[in-house]
Amino acid sequence: MDHGAYMGPIKGIESPWHTLKIAIENGVDSILVNKGILKYYIDKISRSSKKVGIILRISGTLAGRSEFETLTSSIEEALVLGADGVAFTVYVGGDNYDEAIRLFGKVVDESDFWGVPVVGEFIPSTKLGSSVESVKLAARIGAELGADIVKTIYAEPFREVVETCPAPILVAGGEKREPLSILRIIERAMDNGASGVCIGRNVFQYEEPEK
């Protein structure tokens, strides 16, 4: 639920702790948050009866403004705040692409030094589109540049994306969909080799997110 930093208090995350509590109590493996949310709620998260992994987003931009995310935090701050890993987004072929991969390379170098896993969210730019060839390209670049885990969008046949990317792949949920639609995507992704999914709006904007 890192959406607040680029979309504001959208439906489902108006009260961050309320949403986090539902997610943690209902068994999510990990949460993806920005540094402010982690600072405000790390004590409550730590005291929760169920343990959860914490991924700190260290890149950001304003939704719809550009396809480029700059650094918003650091590996050292992630460690200080108690995160288990970090996430950084690159829009492949997007705005300031050379700078984006330079920053990502810096993140990987520092994360390797400190032993912090990096989730590289590599998304095809609008210019490249969302075909399976574009998704294969994006995922492979993420792996080649050192991501420990690659997060990308779903495209069919997804098995081709998995087979051409040496890193484990998480599938992004993206914009809100009909429940059966997102469930079908999750099922197909997992059946075709995805290591997991990273779902935000399709969970916290569902009428009964605890389900």
Short mmCIF file of C-alpha atoms in Angstrom, two decimals:
data_model
loop_
_atom_site.label_atom_id
_atom_site.label_comp_id
_atom_site.label_asym_id
_atom_site.label_seq_id
_atom_site.Cartn_x
_atom_site.Cartn_y
_atom_site.Cartn_z
CA MET A 1 0.00 0.00 0.00
CA ASP A 2 2.57 2.49 -1.22
CA HIS A 3 -0.04 4.31 -3.30
CA GLY A 4 -0.49 7.27 -0.94
CA ALA A 5 2.78 8.90 -1.99
CA TYR A 6 1.72 9.24 -5.63
CA MET A 7 -2.09 9.02 -5.54
CA GLY A 8 -2.94 10.49 -2.14
CA PRO A 9 -5.56 9.11 0.28
CA ILE A 10 -7.48 7.07 -2.27
CA LYS A 11 -10.33 4.75 -1.36
CA GLY A 12 -9.16 1.95 0.88
CA ILE A 13 -6.14 3.69 2.41
CA GLU A 14 -7.75 6.79 3.91
CA SER A 15 -6.72 5.41 7.32
CA PRO A 16 -3.33 3.73 6.78
CA TRP A 17 -3.20 1.80 10.04
CA HIS A 18 -6.72 0.45 9.56
CA THR A 19 -5.69 -1.00 6.20
CA LEU A 20 -2.35 -2.28 7.45
CA LYS A 21 -4.01 -3.97 10.41
CA ILE A 22 -6.49 -5.79 8.17
CA ALA A 23 -3.66 -6.95 5.90
CA ILE A 24 -1.44 -8.16 8.73
CA GLU A 25 -4.20 -9.87 10.71
CA ASN A 26 -5.36 -11.72 7.61
CA GLY A 27 -2.02 -13.25 6.78
CA VAL A 28 -0.22 -11.29 4.08
CA ASP A 29 3.42 -12.30 3.70
CA SER A 30 4.75 -8.76 3.32
CA ILE A 31 3.68 -5.14 3.10
CA LEU A 32 5.04 -2.54 0.67
CA VAL A 33 5.08 0.94 2.22
CA ASN A 34 6.75 4.34 2.01
CA LYS A 35 9.09 5.58 4.71
CA GLY A 36 6.61 7.92 6.38
CA ILE A 37 4.04 5.18 6.90
CA LEU A 38 6.73 2.87 8.24
CA LYS A 39 7.99 5.54 10.66
CA TYR A 40 4.50 6.25 11.96
CA TYR A 41 3.43 2.64 12.41
CA ILE A 42 6.56 0.50 12.93
CA ASP A 43 5.82 0.12 16.65
CA LYS A 44 2.29 -1.13 15.97
CA ILE A 45 3.54 -3.41 13.22
CA SER A 46 6.20 -4.84 15.53
CA ARG A 47 3.64 -5.49 18.27
CA SER A 48 1.24 -7.31 15.95
CA SER A 49 0.58 -10.93 16.86
CA LYS A 50 1.34 -11.98 13.28
CA LYS A 51 4.74 -11.25 11.81
CA VAL A 52 4.99 -9.67 8.39
CA GLY A 53 7.82 -8.80 6.05
CA ILE A 54 8.39 -5.10 5.39
CA ILE A 55 9.44 -3.79 1.99
CA LEU A 56 10.31 -0.10 1.93
CA ARG A 57 9.64 1.77 -1.29
CA ILE A 58 12.61 4.04 -1.93
CA SER A 59 11.49 5.58 -5.23
CA GLY A 60 8.60 7.77 -6.18
CA THR A 61 6.85 10.26 -8.46
CA LEU A 62 3.38 11.77 -8.88
CA ALA A 63 0.83 9.58 -10.65
CA GLY A 64 0.39 10.65 -14.26
CA ARG A 65 3.23 13.15 -14.12
CA SER A 66 6.02 11.13 -15.71
CA GLU A 67 7.37 7.65 -16.18
CA PHE A 68 10.41 8.27 -14.03
CA GLU A 69 10.88 7.67 -10.32
CA THR A 70 13.64 9.27 -8.32
CA LEU A 71 15.18 8.16 -5.02
CA THR A 72 13.09 9.01 -1.97
CA SER A 73 15.05 7.09 0.65
CA SER A 74 18.16 4.93 1.08
CA ILE A 75 19.31 1.46 2.07
CA GLU A 76 20.67 2.80 5.34
CA GLU A 77 17.32 4.35 6.23
CA ALA A 78 15.57 1.10 5.36
CA LEU A 79 17.77 -0.67 7.88
CA VAL A 80 17.21 1.99 10.54
CA LEU A 81 13.44 1.76 10.06
CA GLY A 82 13.44 -2.03 10.33
CA ALA A 83 12.64 -2.94 6.72
CA ASP A 84 13.49 -6.37 5.37
CA GLY A 85 13.97 -5.19 1.79
CA VAL A 86 13.53 -2.24 -0.56
CA ALA A 87 11.65 -1.59 -3.80
CA PHE A 88 12.56 0.71 -6.67
CA THR A 89 10.57 1.29 -9.88
CA VAL A 90 11.99 1.70 -13.38
CA TYR A 91 9.81 2.37 -16.42
CA VAL A 92 11.74 0.68 -19.20
CA GLY A 93 12.13 3.12 -22.08
CA GLY A 94 10.36 5.84 -20.10
CA ASP A 95 11.30 9.41 -19.15
CA ASN A 96 14.92 9.93 -18.06
CA TYR A 97 15.57 6.22 -18.56
CA ASP A 98 19.35 6.54 -18.37
CA GLU A 99 19.06 8.28 -15.01
CA ALA A 100 16.56 5.69 -13.80
CA ILE A 101 18.89 2.77 -14.42
CA ARG A 102 21.84 4.72 -12.98
CA LEU A 103 19.88 5.21 -9.75
CA PHE A 104 18.80 1.59 -9.74
CA GLY A 105 22.41 0.49 -10.16
CA LYS A 106 23.36 2.62 -7.16
CA VAL A 107 20.57 1.03 -5.12
CA VAL A 108 21.73 -2.48 -6.06
CA ASP A 109 25.35 -1.71 -5.19
CA GLU A 110 24.38 -0.38 -1.76
CA SER A 111 21.92 -3.18 -1.10
CA ASP A 112 24.51 -5.81 -1.95
CA PHE A 113 26.94 -4.14 0.47
CA TRP A 114 24.39 -4.11 3.31
CA GLY A 115 22.77 -7.44 2.48
CA VAL A 116 19.32 -5.98 1.79
CA PRO A 117 17.17 -7.61 -0.93
CA VAL A 118 15.95 -5.37 -3.75
CA VAL A 119 12.59 -5.71 -5.47
CA GLY A 120 13.09 -4.14 -8.88
CA GLU A 121 9.74 -3.08 -10.29
CA PHE A 122 10.44 -3.02 -14.03
CA ILE A 123 7.42 -1.87 -16.00
CA PRO A 124 7.29 -1.34 -19.77
CA SER A 125 6.78 2.34 -20.56
CA THR A 126 3.65 3.56 -22.31
CA LYS A 127 5.77 3.84 -25.45
CA LEU A 128 6.68 0.15 -25.31
CA GLY A 129 3.17 -1.04 -24.46
CA SER A 130 2.10 -4.10 -22.51
CA SER A 131 2.72 -6.94 -24.96
CA VAL A 132 4.44 -10.07 -23.75
CA GLU A 133 7.58 -9.04 -25.67
CA SER A 134 7.68 -5.73 -23.78
CA VAL A 135 7.12 -7.46 -20.44
CA LYS A 136 9.85 -9.99 -21.24
CA LEU A 137 12.19 -7.12 -22.05
CA ALA A 138 11.38 -5.25 -18.85
CA ALA A 139 11.70 -8.29 -16.60
CA ARG A 140 14.97 -9.40 -18.17
CA ILE A 141 16.50 -5.93 -17.82
CA GLY A 142 15.55 -5.91 -14.14
CA ALA A 143 17.30 -9.22 -13.60
CA GLU A 144 20.35 -8.18 -15.64
CA LEU A 145 20.71 -5.02 -13.55
CA GLY A 146 20.76 -6.99 -10.32
CA ALA A 147 17.25 -7.10 -8.87
CA ASP A 148 16.89 -9.91 -6.34
CA ILE A 149 13.19 -10.09 -7.22
CA VAL A 150 11.54 -8.59 -10.30
CA LYS A 151 8.04 -7.15 -10.09
CA THR A 152 6.27 -6.57 -13.38
CA ILE A 153 2.89 -6.68 -15.08
CA TYR A 154 1.07 -9.74 -16.35
CA ALA A 155 1.04 -10.64 -20.04
CA GLU A 156 0.27 -13.84 -21.89
CA PRO A 157 1.85 -16.25 -22.44
CA PHE A 158 3.37 -15.51 -19.02
CA ARG A 159 5.49 -18.65 -19.09
CA GLU A 160 7.70 -16.88 -21.64
CA VAL A 161 8.33 -14.05 -19.17
CA VAL A 162 9.32 -16.51 -16.45
CA GLU A 163 11.55 -18.61 -18.69
CA THR A 164 13.54 -15.60 -19.92
CA CYS A 165 14.02 -13.94 -16.51
CA PRO A 166 16.51 -15.60 -14.12
CA ALA A 167 15.16 -13.69 -11.11
CA PRO A 168 11.97 -14.67 -9.24
CA ILE A 169 8.98 -12.69 -10.51
CA LEU A 170 6.16 -11.00 -8.63
CA VAL A 171 3.11 -9.95 -10.64
CA ALA A 172 1.67 -6.50 -9.97
CA GLY A 173 -2.07 -6.15 -9.48
CA GLY A 174 -2.36 -2.71 -11.05
CA GLU A 175 -5.61 -0.80 -11.34
CA LYS A 176 -8.82 -2.03 -9.70
CA ARG A 177 -10.48 -4.84 -11.65
CA GLU A 178 -13.51 -7.05 -11.24
CA PRO A 179 -12.73 -9.64 -8.53
CA LEU A 180 -12.95 -12.64 -10.87
CA SER A 181 -10.67 -10.91 -13.37
CA ILE A 182 -7.84 -10.34 -10.90
CA LEU A 183 -8.26 -13.83 -9.47
CA ARG A 184 -7.89 -15.31 -12.95
CA ILE A 185 -4.73 -13.28 -13.52
CA ILE A 186 -3.28 -14.47 -10.21
CA GLU A 187 -4.15 -18.09 -10.99
CA ARG A 188 -2.63 -17.96 -14.47
CA ALA A 189 0.49 -16.17 -13.25
CA MET A 190 1.12 -18.70 -10.48
CA ASP A 191 0.35 -21.67 -12.73
CA ASN A 192 2.92 -20.34 -15.21
CA GLY A 193 5.79 -19.87 -12.80
CA ALA A 194 5.35 -16.56 -10.99
CA SER A 195 6.86 -16.64 -7.51
CA GLY A 196 4.09 -14.50 -6.06
CA VAL A 197 1.90 -11.45 -6.51
CA CYS A 198 1.96 -7.91 -5.16
CA ILE A 199 -1.65 -6.74 -4.94
CA GLY A 200 -2.77 -3.34 -3.64
CA ARG A 201 -5.92 -1.71 -4.96
CA ASN A 202 -7.53 -5.02 -5.85
CA VAL A 203 -7.38 -5.92 -2.16
CA PHE A 204 -7.82 -2.72 -0.18
CA GLN A 205 -10.49 -1.32 -2.53
CA TYR A 206 -12.50 -4.54 -2.41
CA GLU A 207 -15.70 -4.27 -0.37
CA GLU A 208 -14.46 -6.89 2.12
CA PRO A 209 -10.64 -6.79 1.95
CA GLU A 210 -10.24 -9.19 4.86
CA LYS A 211 -11.57 -11.95 2.60
#
